mmCIF file of C-alpha atoms in Angstrom:
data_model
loop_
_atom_site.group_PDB
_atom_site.id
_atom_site.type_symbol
_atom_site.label_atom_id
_atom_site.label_comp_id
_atom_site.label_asym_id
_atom_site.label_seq_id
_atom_site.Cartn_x
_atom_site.Cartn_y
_atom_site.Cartn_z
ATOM 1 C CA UNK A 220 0.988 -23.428 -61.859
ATOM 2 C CA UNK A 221 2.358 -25.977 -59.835
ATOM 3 C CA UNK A 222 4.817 -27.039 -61.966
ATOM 4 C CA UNK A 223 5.717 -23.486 -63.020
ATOM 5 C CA UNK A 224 6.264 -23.295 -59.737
ATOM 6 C CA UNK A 225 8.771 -26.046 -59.233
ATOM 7 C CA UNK A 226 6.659 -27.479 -56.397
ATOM 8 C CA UNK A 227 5.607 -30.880 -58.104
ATOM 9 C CA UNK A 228 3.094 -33.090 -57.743
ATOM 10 C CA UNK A 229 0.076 -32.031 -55.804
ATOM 11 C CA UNK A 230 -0.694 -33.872 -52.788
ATOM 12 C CA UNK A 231 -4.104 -33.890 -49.863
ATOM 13 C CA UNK A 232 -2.352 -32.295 -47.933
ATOM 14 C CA UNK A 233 -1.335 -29.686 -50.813
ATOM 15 C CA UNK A 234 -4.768 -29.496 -51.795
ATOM 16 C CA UNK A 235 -6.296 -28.953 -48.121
ATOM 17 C CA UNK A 236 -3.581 -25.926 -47.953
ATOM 18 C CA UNK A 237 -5.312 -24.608 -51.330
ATOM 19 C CA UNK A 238 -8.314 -24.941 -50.213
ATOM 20 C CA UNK A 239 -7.776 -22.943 -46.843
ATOM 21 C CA UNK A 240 -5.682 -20.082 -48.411
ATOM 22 C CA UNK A 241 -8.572 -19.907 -51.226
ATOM 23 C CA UNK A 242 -11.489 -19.858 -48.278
ATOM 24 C CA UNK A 243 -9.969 -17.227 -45.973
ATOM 25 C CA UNK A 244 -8.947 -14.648 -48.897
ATOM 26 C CA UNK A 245 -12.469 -15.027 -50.368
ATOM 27 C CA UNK A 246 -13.739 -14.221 -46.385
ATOM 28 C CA UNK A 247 -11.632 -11.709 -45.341
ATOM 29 C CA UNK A 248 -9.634 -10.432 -48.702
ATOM 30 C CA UNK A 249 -6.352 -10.754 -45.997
ATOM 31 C CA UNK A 250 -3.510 -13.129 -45.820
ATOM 32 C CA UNK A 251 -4.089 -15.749 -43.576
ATOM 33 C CA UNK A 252 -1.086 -16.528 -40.433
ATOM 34 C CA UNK A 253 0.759 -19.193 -42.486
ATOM 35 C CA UNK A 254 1.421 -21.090 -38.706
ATOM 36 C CA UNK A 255 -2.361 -20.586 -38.388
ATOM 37 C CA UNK A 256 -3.170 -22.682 -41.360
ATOM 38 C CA UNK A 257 -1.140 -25.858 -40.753
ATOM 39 C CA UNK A 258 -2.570 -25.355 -37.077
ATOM 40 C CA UNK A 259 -5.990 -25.241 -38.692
ATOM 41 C CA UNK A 260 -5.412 -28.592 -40.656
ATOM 42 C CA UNK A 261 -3.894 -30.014 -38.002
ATOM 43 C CA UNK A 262 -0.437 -30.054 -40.064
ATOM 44 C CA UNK A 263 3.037 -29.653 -38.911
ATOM 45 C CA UNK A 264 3.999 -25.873 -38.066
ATOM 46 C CA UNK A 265 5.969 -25.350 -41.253
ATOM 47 C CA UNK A 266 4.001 -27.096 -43.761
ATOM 48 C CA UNK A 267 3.813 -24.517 -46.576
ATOM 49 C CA UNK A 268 7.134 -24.326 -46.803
ATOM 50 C CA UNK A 269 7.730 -27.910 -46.504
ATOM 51 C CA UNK A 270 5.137 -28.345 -49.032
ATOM 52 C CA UNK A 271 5.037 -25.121 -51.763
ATOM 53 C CA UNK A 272 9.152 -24.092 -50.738
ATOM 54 C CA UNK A 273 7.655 -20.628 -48.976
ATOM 55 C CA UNK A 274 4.720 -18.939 -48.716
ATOM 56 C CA UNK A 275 4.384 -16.723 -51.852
ATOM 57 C CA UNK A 276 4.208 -20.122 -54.183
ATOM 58 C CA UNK A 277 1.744 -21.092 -52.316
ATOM 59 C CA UNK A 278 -0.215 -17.860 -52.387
ATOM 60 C CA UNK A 279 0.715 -18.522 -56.755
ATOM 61 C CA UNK A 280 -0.024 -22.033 -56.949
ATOM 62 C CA UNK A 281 -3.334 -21.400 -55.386
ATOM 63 C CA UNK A 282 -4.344 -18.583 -58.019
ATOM 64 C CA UNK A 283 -4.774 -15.989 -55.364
ATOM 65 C CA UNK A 284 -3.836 -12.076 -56.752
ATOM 66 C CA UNK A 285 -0.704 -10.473 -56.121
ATOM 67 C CA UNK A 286 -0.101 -8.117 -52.857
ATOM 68 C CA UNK A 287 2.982 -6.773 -54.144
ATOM 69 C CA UNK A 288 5.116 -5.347 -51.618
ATOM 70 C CA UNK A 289 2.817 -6.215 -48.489
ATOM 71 C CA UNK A 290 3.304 -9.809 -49.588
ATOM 72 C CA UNK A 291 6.734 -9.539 -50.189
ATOM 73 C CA UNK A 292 7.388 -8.351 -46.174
ATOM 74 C CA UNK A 293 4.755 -11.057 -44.981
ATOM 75 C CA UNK A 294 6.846 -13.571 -46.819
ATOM 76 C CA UNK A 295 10.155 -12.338 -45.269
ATOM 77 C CA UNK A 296 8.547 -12.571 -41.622
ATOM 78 C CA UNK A 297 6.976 -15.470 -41.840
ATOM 79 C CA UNK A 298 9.992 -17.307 -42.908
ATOM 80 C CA UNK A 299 11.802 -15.832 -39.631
ATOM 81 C CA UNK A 300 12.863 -18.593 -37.255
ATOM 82 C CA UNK A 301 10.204 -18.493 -34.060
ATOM 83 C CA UNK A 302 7.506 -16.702 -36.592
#
C-alpha cells in the first residue's frame, strides 16, 4: 500500500504512526487529532505529512476503512496552517 501510495520506504517512525492510527480507530472507531499523534510519539508537529504526504495516505497505508466525505473535510482542516 505504501508504494501504491507513493510514500516509499517504511520507516520507525512510519511504523510507530501505523501503529497509533491502527490503536485509536480500533478504541474509539474515530479519527485521531493528526497534531495529537506526533505529540503522542513525541514527533515533530507535522509528521504525517512529512512522512505519508497528508493525512488520508496515511489513514490508506495503514489499512484503516474509508470515511468518505467526513475524511475528506478532516483532511482539508488538518492541512490548514495553525491546525
Amino acid at each position: 500500500m505504501a508504494d501504491r501510495e507513493n510514500v516509499g520506504k517504511l520507516n520507525e517512525e512510519h511504523w510507530q504512526v501505523i501503529h497509533c492510527l491502527r490503536n485509536h480507530y480500533l478504541a474509539n472507531h474515530t479519527l485521531p487529532v493528526m497534531k495529537l499523534v506526533c505529540h503522542e510519539l513525541g514527533l515533530d508537529d507535522g509528521c504525517v505529512s512529512k512522512l505519508f504526504g497528508n493525512p488520508e495516505k496515511a489513514w490508506k497505508v495503514a489499512g484503516l476503512p474509508d470515511y468518505g466525505e467526513e475524511f475528506e473535510a478532516y483532511v482539508e482542516t488538518s492541512e490548514q496552517p495553525g491546525s
